[in-house]
Amino acid sequence: MKILKHDYLIIALATPLFFVACADNDVYDPNKVRPVAPVENPLGEDFVAPEGFDWSMISTVKLNVEVKDEFNRQYNYLVEVFTINPLSDETAVPLAAGYAKQGSNYVAEISIPKSTQHLFIRQTDPKQRKEIYQYDIPESSNALNCKLYHSAIQSRALTASGTSGWDLINGKVKDYGEEPQTDVSGMIEHYVFETGTQDQLTNGSVYIIKQGEIFTGKLTTNGKKATVIVKGTWNMNSTPQGLDIYITEGGRITGNPFIGDNSTLEIQKDGSINSQTFTTATNVPIKNFGTFKVSGTTKFNTSSSIYNAKDATLAVADFDFSQANITVKNFGSFSAENAGNLNTCVIYNAKGAVFTIDQDMKITSTQVLNHGMMNIGGTIQTNSNLNTIIANYSTGTIMADKLSGGALTINDNLFEVNTFDYKNHTDAILYNNCTFIAKKSFSFTQLVLDNGSITGAQKDDIWESVAINSYNEGSVILKNGSIIKATTFTCGSGLKIDAGNDKPSMVQAESITYNWTTALKGNLILAVNKEINAGPPSWEAQYTKESSVKLTKKDEAKEEIETCTGIIYEGNSGNPDPENPEQPNIEDNTVYTYAFEDQWPAYGDFDMNDVVVSINKMTITNNKKLTIQGNIHAVGANRKTGVGIQILNVSKSGVALNGKVQSGTPVFESGQSNPVVILATNAHKYCSPSIADDDFTFYNTIPSPDSRYNGDGAGFEITMTFPTAEEAIKAMNVKNLDVFIISKETQGNIGRTEVHMANYAPTSLGTTALFGMSNDASADNNMLNIPKKGYYISTEGLAWGICIPGTEVWKWPKEYKIITDVYPGFKNWVINGGKIEDLDWTSNHNNNIFMKP
């Protein structure tokens, strides 16, 4: 309900008259409460909090943590709760801690800033091995059930290697078998030259170059078909056409042969080619069962093919495959210094065969099907067309200096390079079902590991790590106990890492760096020494991590990872003698700043600096000893003002109290149903002892040349040793700490005037007589005809005190500066109902904040 300015004026005038008329006399009676008239809302007529607005910036979370007990209740598991990642910040101290075992979960209630997005729960098992799990803070419920293990589903029995990727090339690739050598032993020489020619054989002719003969002439046909058997030497510097040429019985071809149209060439077991260059026309099939050597360029034209038999040798200098649809079927030894460009080709390297290129091999829309040994001394340069396929089968080994570009690549055995770079092609994908070694660096976009590993080289039975980089919008799918061993792992924006629901898979690295966003999920072990967010501190966390993801240090994961090549990571066996982990001290290092207006039950000026108090740290040592450290920073009240703390939901019985407050050693205030400690009876003097008892000049709200009124404030410390650890933990929960101010001392039968945070009840000594008066709606407000809203809540839903959690003391406004002017986002936070995205109002100000001179 909005109250307009003229309504306040009427009420202000009428209320005193009403009470004067009804009073027996106008003599002041300290046992009666004088009415307080409402005043205008200093934040404006339109500044009304939504019904039921929760002024708290703190959430309470009820934890229920279950562990997987591998010791059948013989020992405890330690559970520690953090609001920051303890792996990234080794100085982090748990906010809460306790024990769990089979049948006995760790249950706790903690309070954290609403801006907190994640909880990190660290488990230490009886062998002293540590694992960290991240949980998102639930938005719709304050209950968080945490299971610190993953129930893996074994979907199938593991084979020697994974099976991923092969379904994508079924029907696209062909398996080639061995081919027989042609039997020409029964062929008898019979030939005729076409009339008027000396080199054009007639159709069906068989011409034999005899053993010992050196033939330098030309042989060809004119659109016909003939056979030439080379038993001697043919120094070919011509372009025969229409010939089936067989080199046999020690025969050989030299020179610069060009195998022309409608021809075939078969080098039989005892035959050879030893030429300077070698060229084919289109559609020329060549079979080699002997020796094929070319010292210069070998050029195959479109749709030609070469079959290199099991015991055959092919060794050339430059192999030019730039024409399309060339097929290479190697069952023997195939080597070239340079392969040039392969366009729409098929290279089939059979089991036991060796295929070697000394320099680069560039492939476009080409299939490389390897069952044997393939050595590329330079770069295998691919394109991003997924018609380019590199398939390394279970008997195959591919070794190269570099694999770059983009292709559909499947590895079922061993693939070793110095550099893997598929980083700049979104379609480029590697399916690794076994062992992939990158000695220098590994950059990818799409990656699937199925019982596979990405590592550096192996030295002395130790698998080394390699620098890993991903490109934007990439993905990693890890299946069946796969592993990536990295020195550093740098994530591109939008990277998704999914370990599925099978056996646990691992990413192991010295550090992992998140750029913009990264999502991690599934049965993943993230074994890293450091997590790094690459953006500035103002960015939100650049990753989302499902609670199934387990975080450990690089060499501390307990799971063994074994792939097709054997054990890649042996697992941390931990302390051989299990025992209960030691219970740690716990701390709440959030800085809680309490800012008050002192005019309750009427509105004040809403500069929120009448008293500014902070709780800087709370620590529990020895399980039961709670120490609360804080500071009174500012006093913008112009009256004597006290400060106290009421502790809820615990008893003061049996509590040993020590520390430092204004009176000296703190004591529990008598006459209170809850433990109450008065920090200061006169906050001005506590902050500056040199000023007079009745000097209520503003302290630390207006810069002053007089050092008495500017300073560091007054520190306080309360140490309470409780009979039980449970009570100490309750007392450290900031929701159970009710910081309040005393704006007027007790007078007659009227209790002292206290101002508390919204929805906190007064202490037993605080007055309730002012409830419902002026702007207050702690009870029904009959002045303004407004029903009760909650303790220390105004008729317009506003509060006289706010608690602001953060990493440092909140910067309060200067005197006379309304909070909405200094912190523009404050209004949106209230009007919008306290949305998480509006909580950043606490750090966005216009510099009208108090700064010491």
mmCIF file of N, CA and C in Angstrom, residues 743-810:
data_model
loop_
_atom_site.group_PDB
_atom_site.id
_atom_site.type_symbol
_atom_site.label_atom_id
_atom_site.label_comp_id
_atom_site.label_asym_id
_atom_site.label_seq_id
_atom_site.Cartn_x
_atom_site.Cartn_y
_atom_site.Cartn_z
ATOM 1 N N SER A 743 19.389 1.938 20.040
ATOM 2 C CA SER A 743 19.294 3.375 19.772
ATOM 3 C C SER A 743 18.801 4.172 20.978
ATOM 4 N N LYS A 744 18.226 3.506 21.972
ATOM 5 C CA LYS A 744 17.792 4.187 23.194
ATOM 6 C C LYS A 744 17.830 3.187 24.332
ATOM 7 N N GLU A 745 18.386 3.597 25.462
ATOM 8 C CA GLU A 745 18.500 2.694 26.596
ATOM 9 C C GLU A 745 17.158 2.527 27.295
ATOM 10 N N THR A 746 17.073 1.541 28.177
ATOM 11 C CA THR A 746 15.848 1.268 28.934
ATOM 12 C C THR A 746 15.455 2.481 29.761
ATOM 13 N N GLN A 747 14.144 2.798 29.720
ATOM 14 C CA GLN A 747 13.607 3.896 30.520
ATOM 15 C C GLN A 747 12.352 3.415 31.221
ATOM 16 N N GLY A 748 12.360 3.435 32.553
ATOM 17 C CA GLY A 748 11.205 2.976 33.316
ATOM 18 C C GLY A 748 10.916 1.520 33.010
ATOM 19 N N ASN A 749 9.677 1.273 32.708
ATOM 20 C CA ASN A 749 9.268 -0.093 32.365
ATOM 21 C C ASN A 749 9.424 -0.388 30.874
ATOM 22 N N ILE A 750 9.886 0.590 30.160
ATOM 23 C CA ILE A 750 10.000 0.432 28.713
ATOM 24 C C ILE A 750 11.391 -0.096 28.386
ATOM 25 N N GLY A 751 11.430 -1.229 27.741
ATOM 26 C CA GLY A 751 12.715 -1.822 27.373
ATOM 27 C C GLY A 751 13.487 -0.933 26.414
ATOM 28 N N ARG A 752 14.717 -1.270 26.223
ATOM 29 C CA ARG A 752 15.555 -0.468 25.341
ATOM 30 C C ARG A 752 15.075 -0.600 23.885
ATOM 31 N N THR A 753 15.368 0.416 23.118
ATOM 32 C CA THR A 753 14.981 0.415 21.710
ATOM 33 C C THR A 753 16.094 -0.236 20.893
ATOM 34 N N GLU A 754 15.762 -1.365 20.300
ATOM 35 C CA GLU A 754 16.732 -2.119 19.485
ATOM 36 C C GLU A 754 16.317 -2.064 18.013
ATOM 37 N N VAL A 755 17.308 -2.110 17.149
ATOM 38 C CA VAL A 755 17.044 -2.212 15.708
ATOM 39 C C VAL A 755 17.777 -3.453 15.208
ATOM 40 N N HIS A 756 16.991 -4.380 14.646
ATOM 41 C CA HIS A 756 17.533 -5.655 14.177
ATOM 42 C C HIS A 756 17.399 -5.759 12.657
ATOM 43 N N MET A 757 18.064 -6.755 12.104
ATOM 44 C CA MET A 757 17.849 -7.080 10.704
ATOM 45 C C MET A 757 16.383 -7.484 10.502
ATOM 46 N N ALA A 758 15.931 -7.409 9.272
ATOM 47 C CA ALA A 758 14.555 -7.778 8.946
ATOM 48 C C ALA A 758 14.269 -9.211 9.391
ATOM 49 N N ASN A 759 13.131 -9.369 10.052
ATOM 50 C CA ASN A 759 12.586 -10.664 10.474
ATOM 51 C C ASN A 759 13.341 -11.297 11.649
ATOM 52 N N TYR A 760 14.222 -10.550 12.311
ATOM 53 C CA TYR A 760 14.836 -11.006 13.557
ATOM 54 C C TYR A 760 14.105 -10.338 14.728
ATOM 55 N N ALA A 761 13.693 -11.147 15.695
ATOM 56 C CA ALA A 761 12.959 -10.641 16.850
ATOM 57 C C ALA A 761 13.905 -9.898 17.789
ATOM 58 N N PRO A 762 13.382 -8.984 18.588
ATOM 59 C CA PRO A 762 14.236 -8.302 19.562
ATOM 60 C C PRO A 762 14.701 -9.278 20.639
ATOM 61 N N THR A 763 15.720 -8.878 21.390
ATOM 62 C CA THR A 763 16.144 -9.695 22.527
ATOM 63 C C THR A 763 15.093 -9.584 23.624
ATOM 64 N N SER A 764 15.299 -10.324 24.678
ATOM 65 C CA SER A 764 14.347 -10.279 25.808
ATOM 66 C C SER A 764 14.303 -8.902 26.451
ATOM 67 N N LEU A 765 15.336 -8.100 26.282
ATOM 68 C CA LEU A 765 15.383 -6.765 26.892
ATOM 69 C C LEU A 765 14.951 -5.673 25.928
ATOM 70 N N GLY A 766 14.673 -6.019 24.714
ATOM 71 C CA GLY A 766 14.261 -5.022 23.742
ATOM 72 C C GLY A 766 12.775 -4.753 23.826
ATOM 73 N N THR A 767 12.383 -3.478 23.596
ATOM 74 C CA THR A 767 10.983 -3.121 23.670
ATOM 75 C C THR A 767 10.214 -3.612 22.448
ATOM 76 N N THR A 768 8.970 -3.968 22.701
ATOM 77 C CA THR A 768 8.039 -4.268 21.610
ATOM 78 C C THR A 768 6.930 -3.221 21.560
ATOM 79 N N ALA A 769 7.046 -2.229 22.468
ATOM 80 C CA ALA A 769 5.973 -1.241 22.567
ATOM 81 C C ALA A 769 5.881 -0.365 21.332
ATOM 82 N N LEU A 770 6.963 -0.263 20.580
ATOM 83 C CA LEU A 770 6.952 0.563 19.374
ATOM 84 C C LEU A 770 6.543 -0.213 18.132
ATOM 85 N N PHE A 771 6.264 -1.495 18.311
ATOM 86 C CA PHE A 771 5.828 -2.291 17.170
ATOM 87 C C PHE A 771 4.517 -1.731 16.627
ATOM 88 N N GLY A 772 4.470 -1.577 15.308
ATOM 89 C CA GLY A 772 3.242 -1.095 14.670
ATOM 90 C C GLY A 772 3.091 0.398 14.720
ATOM 91 N N MET A 773 4.065 1.130 15.312
ATOM 92 C CA MET A 773 3.996 2.586 15.322
ATOM 93 C C MET A 773 4.761 3.149 14.125
ATOM 94 N N SER A 774 4.440 4.387 13.814
ATOM 95 C CA SER A 774 5.133 5.120 12.755
ATOM 96 C C SER A 774 5.129 4.296 11.465
ATOM 97 N N ASN A 775 6.313 3.983 10.933
ATOM 98 C CA ASN A 775 6.394 3.236 9.668
ATOM 99 C C ASN A 775 6.586 1.744 9.884
ATOM 100 N N ASP A 776 6.575 1.300 11.113
ATOM 101 C CA ASP A 776 6.892 -0.091 11.411
ATOM 102 C C ASP A 776 5.673 -0.998 11.244
ATOM 103 N N ALA A 777 5.939 -2.250 10.749
ATOM 104 C CA ALA A 777 4.879 -3.261 10.630
ATOM 105 C C ALA A 777 5.321 -4.547 11.300
ATOM 106 N N SER A 778 6.051 -4.429 12.431
ATOM 107 C CA SER A 778 6.376 -5.618 13.225
ATOM 108 C C SER A 778 5.125 -6.181 13.868
ATOM 109 N N ALA A 779 4.134 -5.321 14.023
ATOM 110 C CA ALA A 779 2.783 -5.704 14.445
ATOM 111 C C ALA A 779 1.824 -4.935 13.547
ATOM 112 N N ASP A 780 0.509 -5.196 13.710
ATOM 113 C CA ASP A 780 -0.460 -4.458 12.908
ATOM 114 C C ASP A 780 -0.266 -2.957 13.133
ATOM 115 N N ASN A 781 -0.139 -2.198 12.058
ATOM 116 C CA ASN A 781 0.049 -0.752 12.150
ATOM 117 C C ASN A 781 -1.299 -0.084 11.985
ATOM 118 N N ASN A 782 -1.886 0.345 13.125
ATOM 119 C CA ASN A 782 -3.216 0.956 13.094
ATOM 120 C C ASN A 782 -3.170 2.394 12.602
ATOM 121 N N MET A 783 -1.994 3.009 12.701
ATOM 122 C CA MET A 783 -1.877 4.383 12.190
ATOM 123 C C MET A 783 -2.103 4.427 10.684
ATOM 124 N N LEU A 784 -1.527 3.427 10.007
ATOM 125 C CA LEU A 784 -1.604 3.400 8.553
ATOM 126 C C LEU A 784 -2.503 2.287 8.032
ATOM 127 N N ASN A 785 -3.131 1.582 8.982
ATOM 128 C CA ASN A 785 -4.055 0.502 8.620
ATOM 129 C C ASN A 785 -3.365 -0.559 7.748
ATOM 130 N N ILE A 786 -2.176 -0.977 8.195
ATOM 131 C CA ILE A 786 -1.377 -1.979 7.479
ATOM 132 C C ILE A 786 -1.202 -3.188 8.392
ATOM 133 N N PRO A 787 -1.507 -4.396 7.912
ATOM 134 C CA PRO A 787 -1.325 -5.579 8.770
ATOM 135 C C PRO A 787 0.163 -5.889 8.978
ATOM 136 N N LYS A 788 0.412 -6.724 9.956
ATOM 137 C CA LYS A 788 1.779 -7.126 10.304
ATOM 138 C C LYS A 788 2.492 -7.740 9.094
ATOM 139 N N LYS A 789 3.767 -7.369 8.934
ATOM 140 C CA LYS A 789 4.588 -7.907 7.844
ATOM 141 C C LYS A 789 5.734 -8.763 8.353
ATOM 142 N N GLY A 790 6.343 -8.400 9.444
ATOM 143 C CA GLY A 790 7.477 -9.138 9.985
ATOM 144 C C GLY A 790 8.300 -8.220 10.855
ATOM 145 N N TYR A 791 9.119 -8.809 11.721
ATOM 146 C CA TYR A 791 9.929 -7.999 12.626
ATOM 147 C C TYR A 791 10.806 -7.012 11.852
ATOM 148 N N TYR A 792 10.733 -5.749 12.284
ATOM 149 C CA TYR A 792 11.577 -4.686 11.744
ATOM 150 C C TYR A 792 11.443 -4.561 10.222
ATOM 151 N N ILE A 793 10.194 -4.769 9.760
ATOM 152 C CA ILE A 793 9.819 -4.516 8.372
ATOM 153 C C ILE A 793 8.843 -3.349 8.371
ATOM 154 N N SER A 794 8.986 -2.436 7.433
ATOM 155 C CA SER A 794 8.112 -1.268 7.403
ATOM 156 C C SER A 794 6.804 -1.590 6.693
ATOM 157 N N THR A 795 5.892 -0.646 6.786
ATOM 158 C CA THR A 795 4.600 -0.809 6.111
ATOM 159 C C THR A 795 4.755 -0.906 4.603
ATOM 160 N N GLU A 796 5.871 -0.402 4.071
ATOM 161 C CA GLU A 796 6.132 -0.493 2.636
ATOM 162 C C GLU A 796 7.158 -1.572 2.319
ATOM 163 N N GLY A 797 7.351 -2.469 3.286
ATOM 164 C CA GLY A 797 8.210 -3.625 3.056
ATOM 165 C C GLY A 797 9.691 -3.340 3.159
ATOM 166 N N LEU A 798 10.088 -2.162 3.671
ATOM 167 C CA LEU A 798 11.490 -1.800 3.759
ATOM 168 C C LEU A 798 12.079 -2.225 5.106
ATOM 169 N N ALA A 799 13.413 -2.189 5.198
ATOM 170 C CA ALA A 799 14.099 -2.645 6.398
ATOM 171 C C ALA A 799 14.986 -1.529 6.933
ATOM 172 N N TRP A 800 15.266 -1.599 8.245
ATOM 173 C CA TRP A 800 16.153 -0.623 8.889
ATOM 174 C C TRP A 800 17.589 -1.155 9.004
ATOM 175 N N GLY A 801 17.768 -2.388 8.649
ATOM 176 C CA GLY A 801 19.108 -2.963 8.708
ATOM 177 C C GLY A 801 19.283 -3.993 7.605
ATOM 178 N N ILE A 802 20.448 -3.990 6.976
ATOM 179 C CA ILE A 802 20.738 -4.984 5.940
ATOM 180 C C ILE A 802 22.101 -5.603 6.215
ATOM 181 N N CYS A 803 22.225 -6.887 5.871
ATOM 182 C CA CYS A 803 23.497 -7.605 5.976
ATOM 183 C C CYS A 803 24.008 -7.868 4.566
ATOM 184 N N ILE A 804 25.219 -7.416 4.293
ATOM 185 C CA ILE A 804 25.779 -7.495 2.948
ATOM 186 C C ILE A 804 27.010 -8.398 2.994
ATOM 187 N N PRO A 805 26.912 -9.623 2.470
ATOM 188 C CA PRO A 805 28.080 -10.509 2.464
ATOM 189 C C PRO A 805 29.004 -10.203 1.287
ATOM 190 N N GLY A 806 30.284 -10.404 1.475
ATOM 191 C CA GLY A 806 31.237 -10.171 0.402
ATOM 192 C C GLY A 806 32.622 -10.635 0.786
ATOM 193 N N THR A 807 33.567 -10.304 -0.069
ATOM 194 C CA THR A 807 34.957 -10.668 0.204
ATOM 195 C C THR A 807 35.683 -9.567 0.961
ATOM 196 N N GLU A 808 35.046 -8.406 1.113
ATOM 197 C CA GLU A 808 35.614 -7.297 1.878
ATOM 198 C C GLU A 808 34.469 -6.497 2.478
ATOM 199 N N VAL A 809 34.823 -5.563 3.353
ATOM 200 C CA VAL A 809 33.798 -4.737 3.991
ATOM 201 C C VAL A 809 33.091 -3.896 2.933
ATOM 202 N N TRP A 810 31.765 -3.883 3.012
ATOM 203 C CA TRP A 810 30.968 -3.083 2.071
ATOM 204 C C TRP A 810 31.272 -1.599 2.274
#
